[in-house]
């Protein structure tokens, strides 16, 4: 990528396996795409209809830089009713998806060289985003034998004078693991004792299959030191609308609003109107979708564990399965390539999610059981 017109910071940049799959998705006409976490659902028709009625009524101008007041009210109402968690409208900001929110948060909290502890395997953009704002990612490996739960003693061992924050992503992308109450409370205790911020990525909060989802900010003593990233992308099948939110103390929200003035000022008005209707209809929209994803991952779990040399843990949350391929003797990239070329099934190599993701592939169950059956029928025929 070296070019005299590009910043030298990016001369050695390498395209990630996550980015490469976008082009690979067009390689075969009969390809079954189990790679990116883009739901096969179309946004509920009633959301689309109501949003575009609002557009005709004039919601096509810039929104409030903190977000549509009506949307912020609905978000606060949801957290109060669902989790008994009180939020003021000054503790909520609409953003252009959770990735945008994460960048704003990191820009607001990190000085050059500040450290952020990131459990691995991790959602691919975390690492680059921390570096983008001149921070330092510090990797905390998690392991399949521990069901990808965070080892709190290892977490404590990584804390230095420069540690500023811990990223907590539950339900987790890519592993599907859900942190239990005991682990959340232990992490909270560490954050309080060491005066750290927790950045809680809770994008998949609607897809926790084995236990009720508990937001990190609701743990005692954590509201003032938790920054929550939320999104409408997965819970409401609204990936293309690019709408999410940040929950944080008001001084933090004021800071990220000021930063965002030099980036995009506000989230799209029409998307925020859609989000208002989505959150109002949450039960009727999310519940059947979550049940369908649970059916899919349970089917995929069964099929995977019937195939020699690959295995996966029982699904806990999200629509992802992090499949162990170590017994094949292939690297995660080699296995992904083999599945693409021999079965025309596209997945993401585990190495895209950090060093400890090697030996795994991530499967996104974003197609129906009939297509999953076809995918695994093909995979079974591969010579492993």
Short mmCIF file of N, CA and C in Angstrom, two decimals, residues 222-340:
data_model
loop_
_atom_site.label_atom_id
_atom_site.label_comp_id
_atom_site.label_asym_id
_atom_site.label_seq_id
_atom_site.Cartn_x
_atom_site.Cartn_y
_atom_site.Cartn_z
N UNK A 222 -20.97 0.41 38.80
CA UNK A 222 -20.40 0.45 37.45
C UNK A 222 -20.98 1.51 36.53
N UNK A 223 -22.10 2.12 36.87
CA UNK A 223 -22.69 3.07 35.93
C UNK A 223 -21.74 4.21 35.60
N UNK A 224 -21.05 4.72 36.61
CA UNK A 224 -20.19 5.89 36.40
C UNK A 224 -18.89 5.56 35.68
N UNK A 225 -18.57 4.26 35.53
CA UNK A 225 -17.32 3.90 34.84
C UNK A 225 -17.55 2.93 33.68
N UNK A 226 -18.80 2.83 33.22
CA UNK A 226 -19.11 1.99 32.07
C UNK A 226 -19.58 2.84 30.90
N UNK A 227 -19.00 2.56 29.73
CA UNK A 227 -19.47 3.16 28.47
C UNK A 227 -20.06 2.03 27.65
N UNK A 228 -21.35 2.12 27.36
CA UNK A 228 -22.06 1.05 26.66
C UNK A 228 -22.22 1.38 25.19
N UNK A 229 -21.90 0.40 24.34
CA UNK A 229 -22.12 0.51 22.90
C UNK A 229 -23.31 -0.36 22.54
N UNK A 230 -24.33 0.25 21.95
CA UNK A 230 -25.50 -0.49 21.51
C UNK A 230 -25.75 -0.26 20.03
N UNK A 231 -26.58 -1.11 19.44
CA UNK A 231 -26.80 -1.02 18.01
C UNK A 231 -28.18 -1.55 17.66
N UNK A 232 -28.73 -1.03 16.58
CA UNK A 232 -29.98 -1.55 16.04
C UNK A 232 -29.73 -2.54 14.91
N UNK A 233 -28.46 -2.75 14.57
CA UNK A 233 -28.12 -3.56 13.40
C UNK A 233 -28.59 -5.00 13.51
N UNK A 234 -28.29 -5.65 14.64
CA UNK A 234 -28.56 -7.08 14.75
C UNK A 234 -29.92 -7.37 15.39
N UNK A 235 -30.22 -6.68 16.49
CA UNK A 235 -31.50 -6.93 17.18
C UNK A 235 -32.70 -6.66 16.28
N UNK A 236 -32.55 -5.75 15.32
CA UNK A 236 -33.69 -5.34 14.50
C UNK A 236 -33.44 -5.54 13.01
N UNK A 237 -32.36 -6.25 12.65
CA UNK A 237 -32.02 -6.47 11.24
C UNK A 237 -31.95 -5.15 10.49
N UNK A 238 -31.15 -4.21 11.03
CA UNK A 238 -31.05 -2.87 10.44
C UNK A 238 -29.60 -2.50 10.13
N UNK A 239 -28.81 -3.47 9.66
CA UNK A 239 -27.40 -3.21 9.43
C UNK A 239 -27.16 -2.04 8.47
N UNK A 240 -27.94 -1.97 7.40
CA UNK A 240 -27.73 -0.93 6.39
C UNK A 240 -28.19 0.45 6.80
N UNK A 241 -28.97 0.55 7.86
CA UNK A 241 -29.43 1.87 8.32
C UNK A 241 -28.32 2.61 9.07
N UNK A 242 -27.30 1.87 9.52
CA UNK A 242 -26.14 2.42 10.24
C UNK A 242 -26.58 3.30 11.42
N UNK A 243 -27.18 2.65 12.42
CA UNK A 243 -27.62 3.41 13.57
C UNK A 243 -27.34 2.63 14.86
N UNK A 244 -26.71 3.32 15.81
CA UNK A 244 -26.41 2.74 17.11
C UNK A 244 -26.46 3.83 18.16
N UNK A 245 -25.94 3.53 19.36
CA UNK A 245 -25.95 4.53 20.42
C UNK A 245 -24.84 4.26 21.42
N UNK A 246 -24.50 5.31 22.14
CA UNK A 246 -23.54 5.23 23.24
C UNK A 246 -24.25 5.68 24.51
N UNK A 247 -24.07 4.91 25.57
CA UNK A 247 -24.56 5.29 26.90
C UNK A 247 -23.35 5.55 27.78
N UNK A 248 -23.31 6.71 28.42
CA UNK A 248 -22.15 7.07 29.24
C UNK A 248 -22.52 8.25 30.14
N UNK A 249 -21.69 8.54 31.15
CA UNK A 249 -21.92 9.75 31.94
C UNK A 249 -22.00 10.99 31.05
N UNK A 250 -22.74 11.98 31.46
CA UNK A 250 -23.03 13.14 30.60
C UNK A 250 -21.77 13.87 30.14
N UNK A 251 -20.73 13.96 30.99
CA UNK A 251 -19.51 14.65 30.57
C UNK A 251 -18.85 13.92 29.42
N UNK A 252 -18.95 12.56 29.41
CA UNK A 252 -18.38 11.77 28.33
C UNK A 252 -19.18 11.97 27.04
N UNK A 253 -20.50 11.97 27.17
CA UNK A 253 -21.36 12.19 26.01
C UNK A 253 -21.08 13.57 25.40
N UNK A 254 -20.91 14.59 26.24
CA UNK A 254 -20.60 15.92 25.73
C UNK A 254 -19.30 15.92 24.94
N UNK A 255 -18.32 15.18 25.45
CA UNK A 255 -17.01 15.12 24.78
C UNK A 255 -17.11 14.43 23.42
N UNK A 256 -17.78 13.28 23.37
CA UNK A 256 -17.83 12.57 22.08
C UNK A 256 -18.72 13.32 21.08
N UNK A 257 -19.70 14.05 21.59
CA UNK A 257 -20.49 14.90 20.68
C UNK A 257 -19.60 15.96 20.04
N UNK A 258 -18.73 16.58 20.83
CA UNK A 258 -17.83 17.60 20.29
C UNK A 258 -16.86 17.01 19.28
N UNK A 259 -16.34 15.82 19.57
CA UNK A 259 -15.44 15.15 18.63
C UNK A 259 -16.17 14.87 17.32
N UNK A 260 -17.41 14.40 17.45
CA UNK A 260 -18.17 14.00 16.26
C UNK A 260 -18.55 15.19 15.38
N UNK A 261 -18.51 16.39 15.93
CA UNK A 261 -18.82 17.57 15.11
C UNK A 261 -17.86 17.68 13.94
N UNK A 262 -16.64 17.21 14.12
CA UNK A 262 -15.66 17.25 13.04
C UNK A 262 -15.65 16.00 12.18
N UNK A 263 -16.57 15.09 12.43
CA UNK A 263 -16.64 13.84 11.66
C UNK A 263 -17.92 13.78 10.84
N UNK A 264 -19.06 13.70 11.50
CA UNK A 264 -20.31 13.63 10.73
C UNK A 264 -21.47 14.35 11.43
N UNK A 265 -21.20 15.05 12.51
CA UNK A 265 -22.14 15.89 13.25
C UNK A 265 -23.28 15.11 13.90
N UNK A 266 -24.03 14.32 13.12
CA UNK A 266 -25.15 13.60 13.70
C UNK A 266 -25.40 12.32 12.91
N UNK A 267 -26.13 11.41 13.53
CA UNK A 267 -26.56 10.19 12.83
C UNK A 267 -27.68 10.54 11.86
N UNK A 268 -27.88 9.74 10.80
CA UNK A 268 -28.91 10.05 9.80
C UNK A 268 -30.31 10.17 10.41
N UNK A 269 -31.00 11.23 10.07
CA UNK A 269 -32.33 11.49 10.62
C UNK A 269 -33.29 10.35 10.33
N UNK A 270 -33.32 9.89 9.08
CA UNK A 270 -34.27 8.86 8.69
C UNK A 270 -33.99 7.56 9.44
N UNK A 271 -32.71 7.24 9.67
CA UNK A 271 -32.37 6.02 10.41
C UNK A 271 -32.79 6.12 11.86
N UNK A 272 -32.67 7.31 12.43
CA UNK A 272 -33.09 7.48 13.81
C UNK A 272 -34.61 7.33 13.95
N UNK A 273 -35.35 7.82 12.96
CA UNK A 273 -36.80 7.64 13.01
C UNK A 273 -37.15 6.15 12.91
N UNK A 274 -36.44 5.42 12.07
CA UNK A 274 -36.66 3.97 11.98
C UNK A 274 -36.37 3.30 13.32
N UNK A 275 -35.30 3.74 13.98
CA UNK A 275 -34.92 3.15 15.27
C UNK A 275 -35.99 3.38 16.33
N UNK A 276 -36.65 4.52 16.28
CA UNK A 276 -37.73 4.81 17.23
C UNK A 276 -38.82 3.74 17.14
N UNK A 277 -39.24 3.44 15.92
CA UNK A 277 -40.31 2.46 15.73
C UNK A 277 -39.81 1.05 16.05
N UNK A 278 -38.54 0.79 15.75
CA UNK A 278 -37.98 -0.53 16.04
C UNK A 278 -38.01 -0.82 17.54
N UNK A 279 -37.53 0.12 18.34
CA UNK A 279 -37.45 -0.14 19.77
C UNK A 279 -38.84 -0.21 20.41
N UNK A 280 -39.79 0.51 19.86
CA UNK A 280 -41.17 0.43 20.36
C UNK A 280 -41.78 -0.95 20.08
N UNK A 281 -41.35 -1.57 18.99
CA UNK A 281 -41.91 -2.87 18.60
C UNK A 281 -40.94 -4.02 18.91
N UNK A 282 -40.03 -3.78 19.84
CA UNK A 282 -38.95 -4.73 20.12
C UNK A 282 -39.45 -6.16 20.34
N UNK A 283 -40.45 -6.33 21.18
CA UNK A 283 -40.89 -7.68 21.52
C UNK A 283 -41.38 -8.44 20.29
N UNK A 284 -42.19 -7.80 19.48
CA UNK A 284 -42.76 -8.50 18.32
C UNK A 284 -41.72 -8.74 17.23
N UNK A 285 -40.68 -7.92 17.19
CA UNK A 285 -39.65 -8.07 16.15
C UNK A 285 -38.52 -8.99 16.61
N UNK A 286 -37.99 -8.73 17.82
CA UNK A 286 -36.79 -9.44 18.26
C UNK A 286 -37.08 -10.89 18.66
N UNK A 287 -38.15 -11.13 19.37
CA UNK A 287 -38.39 -12.47 19.92
C UNK A 287 -38.41 -13.55 18.85
N UNK A 288 -39.22 -13.42 17.79
CA UNK A 288 -39.20 -14.48 16.77
C UNK A 288 -37.87 -14.60 16.04
N UNK A 289 -37.16 -13.48 15.87
CA UNK A 289 -35.86 -13.53 15.22
C UNK A 289 -34.85 -14.27 16.09
N UNK A 290 -34.85 -13.98 17.40
CA UNK A 290 -33.94 -14.65 18.33
C UNK A 290 -34.24 -16.15 18.38
N UNK A 291 -35.51 -16.51 18.35
CA UNK A 291 -35.88 -17.94 18.35
C UNK A 291 -35.39 -18.63 17.10
N UNK A 292 -35.47 -17.94 15.97
CA UNK A 292 -35.00 -18.51 14.70
C UNK A 292 -33.48 -18.68 14.72
N UNK A 293 -32.75 -17.68 15.21
CA UNK A 293 -31.29 -17.81 15.29
C UNK A 293 -30.89 -18.94 16.22
N UNK A 294 -31.60 -19.08 17.32
CA UNK A 294 -31.31 -20.18 18.26
C UNK A 294 -31.50 -21.52 17.58
N UNK A 295 -32.58 -21.65 16.81
CA UNK A 295 -32.83 -22.89 16.06
C UNK A 295 -31.70 -23.16 15.07
N UNK A 296 -31.25 -22.11 14.41
CA UNK A 296 -30.17 -22.26 13.43
C UNK A 296 -28.86 -22.70 14.07
N UNK A 297 -28.45 -22.01 15.15
CA UNK A 297 -27.15 -22.35 15.76
C UNK A 297 -27.20 -23.73 16.40
N UNK A 298 -28.35 -24.13 16.91
CA UNK A 298 -28.45 -25.47 17.49
C UNK A 298 -28.37 -26.54 16.40
N UNK A 299 -28.97 -26.25 15.24
CA UNK A 299 -28.86 -27.18 14.13
C UNK A 299 -27.40 -27.27 13.66
N UNK A 300 -26.77 -26.09 13.49
CA UNK A 300 -25.38 -26.07 13.03
C UNK A 300 -24.45 -26.76 14.03
N UNK A 301 -24.70 -26.53 15.32
CA UNK A 301 -23.90 -27.18 16.38
C UNK A 301 -23.95 -28.70 16.23
N UNK A 302 -25.15 -29.23 16.02
CA UNK A 302 -25.31 -30.68 15.87
C UNK A 302 -24.57 -31.18 14.64
N UNK A 303 -24.73 -30.50 13.51
CA UNK A 303 -24.09 -30.94 12.27
C UNK A 303 -22.58 -30.87 12.37
N UNK A 304 -22.05 -29.79 12.95
CA UNK A 304 -20.60 -29.63 13.05
C UNK A 304 -19.98 -30.77 13.85
N UNK A 305 -20.61 -31.11 14.96
CA UNK A 305 -20.02 -32.14 15.83
C UNK A 305 -20.21 -33.55 15.29
N UNK A 306 -20.91 -33.69 14.18
CA UNK A 306 -21.02 -34.99 13.50
C UNK A 306 -19.95 -35.15 12.42
N UNK A 307 -19.23 -34.07 12.12
CA UNK A 307 -18.21 -34.11 11.07
C UNK A 307 -16.85 -34.40 11.71
N UNK A 308 -16.14 -35.42 11.26
CA UNK A 308 -14.84 -35.75 11.85
C UNK A 308 -13.85 -34.58 11.78
N UNK A 309 -13.07 -34.45 12.83
CA UNK A 309 -11.94 -33.51 12.94
C UNK A 309 -12.34 -32.05 13.18
N UNK A 310 -13.61 -31.76 13.28
CA UNK A 310 -14.01 -30.41 13.67
C UNK A 310 -15.03 -30.51 14.80
N UNK A 311 -15.11 -29.46 15.63
CA UNK A 311 -16.02 -29.49 16.77
C UNK A 311 -16.33 -28.06 17.19
N UNK A 312 -17.37 -27.92 18.03
CA UNK A 312 -17.73 -26.59 18.51
C UNK A 312 -18.45 -26.74 19.85
N UNK A 313 -18.32 -25.72 20.69
CA UNK A 313 -19.00 -25.70 21.98
C UNK A 313 -20.50 -25.48 21.78
N UNK A 314 -21.32 -25.89 22.76
CA UNK A 314 -22.76 -25.60 22.68
C UNK A 314 -22.99 -24.09 22.57
N UNK A 315 -23.93 -23.66 21.72
CA UNK A 315 -24.16 -22.22 21.53
C UNK A 315 -24.71 -21.55 22.78
N UNK A 316 -24.16 -20.37 23.09
CA UNK A 316 -24.61 -19.59 24.24
C UNK A 316 -25.34 -18.33 23.81
N UNK A 317 -24.87 -17.70 22.73
CA UNK A 317 -25.48 -16.46 22.28
C UNK A 317 -24.96 -16.06 20.91
N UNK A 318 -25.50 -14.99 20.36
CA UNK A 318 -25.23 -14.49 19.00
C UNK A 318 -25.71 -15.50 17.96
N UNK A 319 -25.38 -15.26 16.70
CA UNK A 319 -25.66 -16.26 15.67
C UNK A 319 -24.37 -16.80 15.08
N UNK A 320 -23.29 -16.73 15.88
CA UNK A 320 -21.98 -17.22 15.45
C UNK A 320 -21.63 -18.53 16.15
N UNK A 321 -20.85 -19.36 15.45
CA UNK A 321 -20.22 -20.53 16.06
C UNK A 321 -18.73 -20.46 15.72
N UNK A 322 -17.90 -20.67 16.74
CA UNK A 322 -16.45 -20.60 16.59
C UNK A 322 -15.94 -22.04 16.58
N UNK A 323 -15.67 -22.53 15.38
CA UNK A 323 -15.47 -23.96 15.15
C UNK A 323 -13.99 -24.33 15.25
N UNK A 324 -13.71 -25.33 16.10
CA UNK A 324 -12.34 -25.83 16.29
C UNK A 324 -11.97 -26.75 15.13
N UNK A 325 -10.90 -26.39 14.40
CA UNK A 325 -10.47 -27.18 13.24
C UNK A 325 -9.06 -27.72 13.43
N UNK A 326 -8.53 -27.67 14.66
CA UNK A 326 -7.13 -27.99 14.90
C UNK A 326 -6.77 -29.42 14.49
N UNK A 327 -7.71 -30.33 14.65
CA UNK A 327 -7.43 -31.73 14.33
C UNK A 327 -7.21 -31.96 12.84
N UNK A 328 -7.65 -31.03 12.00
CA UNK A 328 -7.44 -31.18 10.55
C UNK A 328 -5.99 -30.96 10.16
N UNK A 329 -5.23 -30.27 11.02
CA UNK A 329 -3.85 -29.93 10.69
C UNK A 329 -3.72 -28.74 9.76
N UNK A 330 -4.84 -28.15 9.39
CA UNK A 330 -4.84 -26.98 8.51
C UNK A 330 -4.88 -25.70 9.33
N UNK A 331 -4.29 -24.63 8.79
CA UNK A 331 -4.45 -23.32 9.42
C UNK A 331 -5.87 -22.83 9.17
N UNK A 332 -6.26 -21.80 9.89
CA UNK A 332 -7.62 -21.29 9.71
C UNK A 332 -7.81 -20.72 8.30
N UNK A 333 -6.78 -20.11 7.74
CA UNK A 333 -6.87 -19.59 6.38
C UNK A 333 -6.96 -20.74 5.37
N UNK A 334 -6.15 -21.77 5.58
CA UNK A 334 -6.17 -22.93 4.67
C UNK A 334 -7.53 -23.63 4.71
N UNK A 335 -8.08 -23.76 5.91
CA UNK A 335 -9.38 -24.42 6.03
C UNK A 335 -10.48 -23.60 5.36
N UNK A 336 -10.43 -22.29 5.57
CA UNK A 336 -11.43 -21.42 4.96
C UNK A 336 -11.35 -21.49 3.43
N UNK A 337 -10.12 -21.51 2.92
CA UNK A 337 -9.92 -21.60 1.48
C UNK A 337 -10.42 -22.94 0.94
N UNK A 338 -10.17 -24.01 1.69
CA UNK A 338 -10.61 -25.35 1.28
C UNK A 338 -12.13 -25.42 1.22
N UNK A 339 -12.79 -24.85 2.22
CA UNK A 339 -14.25 -24.86 2.25
C UNK A 339 -14.83 -24.03 1.11
N UNK A 340 -14.14 -22.93 0.79
CA UNK A 340 -14.61 -22.09 -0.31
C UNK A 340 -14.46 -22.81 -1.64
#
